[in-house]
């Protein structure tokens, strides 16, 4: 693990101490950083305090105390409110701050926020992540980073503590575009893997044998290699990523395609199935539960 020189970064702030944010805070603490945190939820504050995070009573207190601020929030709306809403960072009279937004957010919103913050001297990089709570807790996240070269270099000491694989994918907003595309694939692969298992069963093949063989073949994906063995086949469904967040990501991918006038028929059908799953699978359920939907019924419905 890369040790951060605390003289360089000072106390690191984390806003949003949920499944991902708290994992990242723990990783930074283990690396020897001082970490200050803020979350609207009292339970999340208590969990973080137990793990050694210094909890402050307001986001302004955190902005004052930290020159580097990591965001791990549900949506672009939450990020906008924290950065430029009432009592947001932009309303505080402060020296330059480095904002690392790990939220799965919206490229256009990120670019607008960057322009506003840049005018008052702050630096924003979008660094959304893949790897779930396990990756956040172990400092092995995959990070797709958007920002100019100087911003990326400035963020790198912190990113390298949090991430195992870090790719600078382009200017600000590019990280969020790549993350949305990644999750469009994950959401679609879950549906195609569900159909593969169903077809395997119908053909009389044992599901464990099917998956072992697929994982040695070219049809494999993270879904066949990780999700099915770890969360689906054993009925655990405890990945730490929810239906609500994955539906958000599919919605963002479909919105991005439509904004760019692109027709993506396969992904669009997957998007419809995810959208309609809200009738059966609540927002707080594990996202792998999509594999439990009746494939035939939903496919017919989605085509209506
Ligand atoms: P989560 O719901 O567990 O955590 C979000 C936290 O933000 C909550 O504790 C909530 O109280 C807090 N919050 C909301 N608004 C706030 C505000 N204004 N100020 C302070 N705190 C606020 O979500 P998560 O699973 O940790 O995901 C966080 C982000 O990371 C999402 O954008 C998600 O799409 C993305 N992501 C999640 C995973 C995963 O496996 N969970 C993986 C990759 C990316």
Short mmCIF file of C-alpha atoms and ligand atoms in Angstrom, two decimals:
data_model
loop_
_atom_site.label_atom_id
_atom_site.label_comp_id
_atom_site.label_asym_id
_atom_site.label_seq_id
_atom_site.Cartn_x
_atom_site.Cartn_y
_atom_site.Cartn_z
CA UNK A 1 0.00 0.00 0.00
CA UNK A 2 1.25 3.52 -0.81
CA UNK A 3 1.82 5.59 2.31
CA UNK A 4 0.55 9.17 1.93
CA UNK A 5 2.79 11.89 3.28
CA UNK A 6 0.34 13.62 5.62
CA UNK A 7 2.25 16.90 5.21
CA UNK A 8 1.15 16.85 1.56
CA UNK A 9 -2.54 16.17 1.99
CA UNK A 10 -3.40 17.13 5.58
CA UNK A 11 -6.59 15.70 7.00
CA UNK A 12 -8.71 13.98 4.38
CA UNK A 13 -12.46 14.56 4.49
CA UNK A 14 -15.03 11.98 3.44
CA UNK A 15 -18.64 13.05 2.82
CA UNK A 16 -20.99 10.07 2.59
CA UNK A 17 -19.97 7.26 4.94
CA UNK A 18 -22.15 4.51 3.46
CA UNK A 19 -21.13 1.12 2.10
CA UNK A 20 -18.38 2.64 -0.04
CA UNK A 21 -17.42 5.86 1.77
CA UNK A 22 -16.79 4.18 5.12
CA UNK A 23 -14.70 1.48 3.45
CA UNK A 24 -12.55 4.17 1.82
CA UNK A 25 -12.24 6.04 5.13
CA UNK A 26 -11.04 2.83 6.84
CA UNK A 27 -8.45 2.26 4.12
CA UNK A 28 -7.13 5.81 4.52
CA UNK A 29 -6.97 5.40 8.30
CA UNK A 30 -5.05 2.15 7.93
CA UNK A 31 -2.61 4.02 5.71
CA UNK A 32 -1.92 6.47 8.53
CA UNK A 33 -4.07 9.39 7.32
CA UNK A 34 -6.18 11.53 9.60
CA UNK A 35 -9.77 11.22 8.34
CA UNK A 36 -12.68 13.53 9.09
CA UNK A 37 -16.15 12.47 7.99
CA UNK A 38 -19.68 13.71 7.58
CA UNK A 39 -22.91 11.82 6.83
CA UNK A 40 -26.53 12.85 7.28
CA UNK A 41 -27.29 9.50 8.91
CA UNK A 42 -26.63 9.30 12.63
CA UNK A 43 -26.12 5.52 12.39
CA UNK A 44 -23.46 5.94 9.71
CA UNK A 45 -21.77 8.63 11.82
CA UNK A 46 -21.66 6.27 14.79
CA UNK A 47 -20.22 3.39 12.70
CA UNK A 48 -17.52 5.67 11.30
CA UNK A 49 -16.64 7.15 14.69
CA UNK A 50 -16.20 3.62 16.07
CA UNK A 51 -13.68 2.96 13.31
CA UNK A 52 -11.61 6.08 14.11
CA UNK A 53 -13.10 8.70 11.78
CA UNK A 54 -13.43 12.16 13.36
CA UNK A 55 -17.07 13.09 12.86
CA UNK A 56 -18.05 16.73 12.40
CA UNK A 57 -21.51 18.21 12.84
CA UNK A 58 -21.78 19.87 9.44
CA UNK A 59 -20.32 19.77 5.96
CA UNK A 60 -18.97 23.33 6.42
CA UNK A 61 -16.87 22.15 9.36
CA UNK A 62 -15.43 19.47 7.12
CA UNK A 63 -14.71 21.94 4.30
CA UNK A 64 -12.83 24.11 6.82
CA UNK A 65 -10.77 21.26 8.22
CA UNK A 66 -9.81 19.39 5.04
CA UNK A 67 -7.95 20.40 1.91
CA UNK A 68 -8.76 17.09 0.22
CA UNK A 69 -12.41 16.01 0.21
CA UNK A 70 -13.73 12.67 -1.04
CA UNK A 71 -17.41 12.40 -1.95
CA UNK A 72 -19.26 9.06 -1.92
CA UNK A 73 -22.89 10.07 -2.34
CA UNK A 74 -25.94 8.40 -3.91
CA UNK A 75 -26.51 10.63 -6.96
CA UNK A 76 -25.48 13.77 -8.88
CA UNK A 77 -28.24 15.65 -7.06
CA UNK A 78 -26.58 14.99 -3.69
CA UNK A 79 -23.17 15.98 -5.07
CA UNK A 80 -24.58 19.23 -6.48
CA UNK A 81 -26.17 20.09 -3.17
CA UNK A 82 -22.94 19.46 -1.22
CA UNK A 83 -20.78 21.45 -3.62
CA UNK A 84 -22.93 24.39 -4.77
CA UNK A 85 -26.19 24.19 -2.77
CA UNK A 86 -27.07 26.24 0.31
CA UNK A 87 -24.14 25.85 2.71
CA UNK A 88 -22.22 24.05 -0.04
CA UNK A 89 -18.48 24.32 -0.60
CA UNK A 90 -18.91 27.20 -3.07
CA UNK A 91 -20.62 29.32 -0.41
CA UNK A 92 -17.61 29.07 1.93
CA UNK A 93 -14.76 31.54 1.69
CA UNK A 94 -11.87 29.08 1.63
CA UNK A 95 -8.53 28.46 -0.04
CA UNK A 96 -8.23 25.82 -2.77
CA UNK A 97 -9.75 22.43 -2.06
CA UNK A 98 -9.24 19.17 -3.99
CA UNK A 99 -12.54 17.34 -4.51
CA UNK A 100 -12.41 13.68 -5.47
CA UNK A 101 -15.93 12.62 -6.47
CA UNK A 102 -16.20 8.82 -6.30
CA UNK A 103 -20.00 8.92 -6.65
CA UNK A 104 -21.45 7.24 -9.75
CA UNK A 105 -22.68 10.53 -11.15
CA UNK A 106 -23.55 12.33 -14.39
CA UNK A 107 -20.83 13.58 -16.77
CA UNK A 108 -22.66 16.82 -17.70
CA UNK A 109 -23.38 17.72 -14.09
CA UNK A 110 -19.74 17.02 -13.21
CA UNK A 111 -18.49 19.32 -15.96
CA UNK A 112 -20.81 22.12 -14.79
CA UNK A 113 -19.68 21.71 -11.19
CA UNK A 114 -16.04 21.72 -12.30
CA UNK A 115 -16.52 25.01 -14.17
CA UNK A 116 -18.16 26.67 -11.14
CA UNK A 117 -15.60 25.40 -8.62
CA UNK A 118 -12.64 26.19 -10.86
CA UNK A 119 -13.69 29.89 -10.93
CA UNK A 120 -13.22 30.06 -7.17
CA UNK A 121 -9.94 28.13 -7.13
CA UNK A 122 -11.00 24.57 -6.34
CA UNK A 123 -9.99 21.44 -8.25
CA UNK A 124 -12.43 18.62 -9.07
CA UNK A 125 -11.69 15.14 -10.36
CA UNK A 126 -14.32 12.50 -10.98
CA UNK A 127 -13.03 9.16 -9.78
CA UNK A 128 -15.93 6.71 -9.72
CA UNK A 129 -15.14 3.21 -8.59
CA UNK A 130 -15.76 -0.46 -9.20
CA UNK A 131 -15.05 -3.26 -6.76
CA UNK A 132 -17.79 -2.81 -4.17
CA UNK A 133 -17.42 -2.48 -0.41
CA UNK A 134 -14.73 -5.21 -0.41
CA UNK A 135 -12.59 -3.13 -2.78
CA UNK A 136 -13.22 0.03 -0.74
CA UNK A 137 -12.21 -1.70 2.50
CA UNK A 138 -9.07 -3.26 1.04
CA UNK A 139 -7.75 -0.33 -1.02
CA UNK A 140 -8.22 -2.37 -4.18
CA UNK A 141 -10.85 -0.33 -6.01
CA UNK A 142 -10.79 0.03 -9.74
CA UNK A 143 -10.94 3.79 -10.42
CA UNK A 144 -11.77 5.56 -13.69
CA UNK A 145 -10.57 9.10 -13.38
CA UNK A 146 -11.57 12.26 -15.24
CA UNK A 147 -9.66 15.54 -14.95
CA UNK A 148 -6.81 17.45 -16.57
CA UNK A 149 -3.25 16.20 -16.07
CA UNK A 150 -2.52 18.61 -13.22
CA UNK A 151 -5.69 17.65 -11.34
CA UNK A 152 -4.99 13.95 -11.85
CA UNK A 153 -1.43 14.37 -10.55
CA UNK A 154 -2.71 16.27 -7.52
CA UNK A 155 -5.25 13.53 -6.71
CA UNK A 156 -2.90 10.61 -7.34
CA UNK A 157 -1.40 10.32 -3.80
CA UNK A 158 -4.90 9.72 -2.41
CA UNK A 159 -6.16 7.67 -5.35
CA UNK A 160 -3.21 5.33 -5.07
CA UNK A 161 -4.17 4.46 -1.48
CA UNK A 162 -7.76 3.69 -2.47
CA UNK A 163 -7.26 2.02 -5.83
CA UNK A 164 -5.63 -1.12 -7.16
CA UNK A 165 -6.19 -0.23 -10.80
CA UNK A 166 -6.38 3.45 -11.66
CA UNK A 167 -7.00 4.63 -15.23
CA UNK A 168 -6.94 8.28 -16.25
CA UNK A 169 -9.64 8.14 -18.91
CA UNK A 170 -9.81 11.79 -20.06
CA UNK A 171 -10.94 15.28 -19.03
CA UNK A 172 -13.34 15.96 -16.18
CA UNK A 173 -16.61 14.02 -16.65
CA UNK A 174 -14.95 11.21 -18.60
CA UNK A 175 -14.64 9.08 -15.45
CA UNK A 176 -18.38 9.29 -14.85
CA UNK A 177 -19.12 8.39 -18.48
CA UNK A 178 -16.89 5.30 -18.27
CA UNK A 179 -18.44 4.20 -14.96
CA UNK A 180 -21.96 4.44 -16.38
CA UNK A 181 -20.86 2.37 -19.39
CA UNK A 182 -19.24 -0.20 -17.08
CA UNK A 183 -22.44 -0.58 -15.10
CA UNK A 184 -24.58 -0.78 -18.23
CA UNK A 185 -22.52 -3.87 -19.06
CA UNK A 186 -22.78 -5.32 -15.55
CA UNK A 187 -26.56 -4.83 -15.50
CA UNK A 188 -26.91 -6.43 -18.93
CA UNK A 189 -24.55 -9.30 -18.14
CA UNK A 190 -26.65 -10.17 -15.09
CA UNK A 191 -29.65 -10.61 -17.39
CA UNK A 192 -27.79 -12.62 -20.03
CA UNK A 193 -26.19 -14.84 -17.37
CA UNK A 194 -29.62 -15.50 -15.88
CA UNK A 195 -30.76 -16.66 -19.33
CA UNK A 196 -27.63 -18.78 -19.76
CA UNK A 197 -28.35 -20.60 -16.49
CA UNK A 198 -31.97 -21.10 -17.48
CA UNK A 199 -30.96 -22.53 -20.85
CA UNK A 200 -28.36 -24.75 -19.19
CA UNK A 201 -30.99 -26.15 -16.80
CA UNK A 202 -33.40 -26.78 -19.67
CA UNK A 203 -30.62 -28.63 -21.51
CA UNK A 204 -30.06 -30.82 -18.43
CA UNK A 205 -26.71 -29.34 -17.40
CA UNK A 206 -25.85 -28.93 -13.71
CA UNK A 207 -25.53 -25.19 -12.98
CA UNK A 208 -22.25 -25.51 -11.06
CA UNK A 209 -20.72 -27.47 -13.93
CA UNK A 210 -22.05 -24.94 -16.41
CA UNK A 211 -20.48 -22.03 -14.55
CA UNK A 212 -17.15 -23.81 -14.02
CA UNK A 213 -16.95 -24.52 -17.75
CA UNK A 214 -18.07 -21.01 -18.77
CA UNK A 215 -15.43 -19.49 -16.52
CA UNK A 216 -12.77 -21.45 -18.38
CA UNK A 217 -14.28 -20.38 -21.70
CA UNK A 218 -14.74 -17.18 -23.65
CA UNK A 219 -18.33 -16.59 -22.47
CA UNK A 220 -17.20 -15.67 -18.95
CA UNK A 221 -17.70 -12.25 -17.33
CA UNK A 222 -17.40 -10.75 -13.85
CA UNK A 223 -20.97 -11.97 -13.37
CA UNK A 224 -20.10 -15.63 -14.01
CA UNK A 225 -16.75 -15.40 -12.22
CA UNK A 226 -17.74 -13.35 -9.17
CA UNK A 227 -21.45 -12.56 -8.78
CA UNK A 228 -22.92 -16.02 -9.34
CA UNK A 229 -20.49 -17.93 -7.08
CA UNK A 230 -20.29 -15.22 -4.40
CA UNK A 231 -23.83 -13.87 -4.13
CA UNK A 232 -26.36 -15.70 -6.32
CA UNK A 233 -25.89 -19.49 -6.20
CA UNK A 234 -25.43 -19.57 -2.41
CA UNK A 235 -28.46 -17.31 -1.90
CA UNK A 236 -26.40 -14.76 0.08
CA UNK A 237 -27.37 -11.67 -1.94
CA UNK A 238 -25.19 -9.47 0.30
CA UNK A 239 -22.91 -7.68 -2.18
CA UNK A 240 -23.47 -4.24 -0.60
CA UNK A 241 -24.80 -2.75 -3.88
CA UNK A 242 -28.51 -2.13 -4.17
CA UNK A 243 -31.24 -2.47 -6.81
CA UNK A 244 -31.95 1.24 -6.42
CA UNK A 245 -28.37 2.27 -7.25
CA UNK A 246 -28.14 -0.10 -10.23
CA UNK A 247 -31.46 1.14 -11.59
CA UNK A 248 -30.03 4.66 -11.29
CA UNK A 249 -26.94 3.61 -13.28
CA UNK A 250 -29.00 2.00 -16.05
CA UNK A 251 -31.17 5.10 -16.19
CA UNK A 252 -28.05 7.25 -16.57
CA UNK A 253 -26.67 5.03 -19.33
CA UNK A 254 -29.95 5.21 -21.26
CA UNK A 255 -30.09 8.99 -20.79
CA UNK A 256 -26.52 9.34 -22.06
CA UNK A 257 -27.31 7.25 -25.16
CA UNK A 258 -30.43 9.28 -25.91
CA UNK A 259 -28.57 12.57 -25.36
CA UNK A 260 -26.04 11.41 -27.98
CA UNK A 261 -28.82 10.20 -30.35
CA UNK A 262 -27.59 6.62 -30.15
CA UNK A 263 -29.82 3.58 -30.56
CA UNK A 264 -28.55 0.69 -28.42
CA UNK A 265 -31.29 -1.94 -28.83
CA UNK A 266 -29.84 -4.69 -26.63
CA UNK A 267 -28.91 -2.34 -23.80
CA UNK A 268 -32.25 -0.52 -24.16
CA UNK A 269 -34.14 -3.78 -23.59
CA UNK A 270 -31.98 -4.50 -20.56
CA UNK A 271 -32.72 -0.95 -19.37
CA UNK A 272 -36.47 -1.58 -19.66
CA UNK A 273 -36.21 -4.80 -17.67
CA UNK A 274 -34.25 -3.05 -14.92
CA UNK A 275 -36.74 -0.18 -14.91
CA UNK A 276 -39.73 -2.53 -14.60
CA UNK A 277 -38.04 -4.59 -11.88
CA UNK A 278 -38.95 -1.78 -9.45
CA UNK A 279 -42.45 -3.31 -9.27
CA UNK A 280 -41.03 -6.51 -7.76
CA UNK A 281 -37.66 -5.68 -6.23
CA UNK A 282 -37.37 -2.81 -3.75
CA UNK A 283 -34.62 -0.21 -3.93
CA UNK A 284 -32.81 -1.51 -0.86
CA UNK A 285 -32.56 -5.12 -2.08
CA UNK A 286 -29.29 -6.56 -3.38
CA UNK A 287 -28.86 -5.86 -7.10
CA UNK A 288 -28.08 -9.53 -7.81
CA UNK A 289 -31.77 -10.27 -7.04
CA UNK A 290 -32.50 -9.30 -10.66
CA UNK A 291 -31.47 -12.89 -11.46
CA UNK A 292 -34.55 -14.12 -9.58
CA UNK A 293 -37.04 -12.39 -11.88
CA UNK A 294 -38.92 -14.69 -14.18
CA UNK A 295 -37.03 -14.19 -17.43
CA UNK A 296 -39.90 -14.99 -19.83
CA UNK A 297 -42.51 -12.86 -18.14
CA UNK A 298 -40.26 -9.84 -17.90
CA UNK A 299 -38.89 -10.09 -21.42
CA UNK A 300 -42.43 -10.20 -22.83
CA UNK A 301 -43.48 -7.28 -20.67
CA UNK A 302 -40.42 -5.27 -21.64
CA UNK A 303 -41.30 -5.66 -25.28
CA UNK A 304 -44.79 -4.22 -24.83
P1 LIG B 1 -24.93 4.24 0.45
O1 LIG B 1 -26.35 4.59 0.28
O2 LIG B 1 -24.53 3.07 1.28
O3 LIG B 1 -24.12 5.53 1.03
C1 LIG B 1 -24.39 6.85 0.68
C2 LIG B 1 -24.29 7.68 1.95
O4 LIG B 1 -24.41 9.07 1.64
C3 LIG B 1 -25.41 7.36 2.96
O5 LIG B 1 -24.82 6.96 4.20
C4 LIG B 1 -26.17 8.69 3.09
O6 LIG B 1 -26.66 8.94 4.40
C5 LIG B 1 -25.09 9.69 2.71
N1 LIG B 1 -25.58 10.98 2.27
C6 LIG B 1 -26.57 11.25 1.37
N2 LIG B 1 -26.66 12.59 1.19
C7 LIG B 1 -25.72 13.16 1.97
C8 LIG B 1 -25.32 14.51 2.21
N3 LIG B 1 -25.91 15.54 1.61
N4 LIG B 1 -24.32 14.73 3.09
C9 LIG B 1 -23.70 13.70 3.72
N5 LIG B 1 -24.04 12.39 3.53
C10 LIG B 1 -25.03 12.15 2.66
O7 LIG B 1 -24.33 4.11 -1.02
P2 LIG B 1 -22.99 3.33 -1.46
O8 LIG B 1 -23.34 1.93 -1.81
O9 LIG B 1 -21.92 3.62 -0.48
O10 LIG B 1 -22.70 4.10 -2.83
C11 LIG B 1 -22.15 5.41 -2.86
C12 LIG B 1 -21.87 5.76 -4.32
O11 LIG B 1 -20.91 4.81 -4.85
C13 LIG B 1 -23.11 5.67 -5.23
O12 LIG B 1 -23.04 6.69 -6.18
C14 LIG B 1 -22.99 4.30 -5.87
O13 LIG B 1 -23.66 4.24 -7.12
C15 LIG B 1 -21.48 4.17 -5.99
N6 LIG B 1 -20.97 2.78 -6.01
C16 LIG B 1 -21.42 1.85 -5.11
C17 LIG B 1 -20.89 0.56 -5.15
C18 LIG B 1 -21.35 -0.52 -4.18
O14 LIG B 1 -21.01 -1.70 -4.41
N7 LIG B 1 -22.08 -0.18 -3.11
C19 LIG B 1 -19.91 0.22 -6.08
C20 LIG B 1 -19.46 1.20 -6.96
C21 LIG B 1 -19.99 2.48 -6.91
#
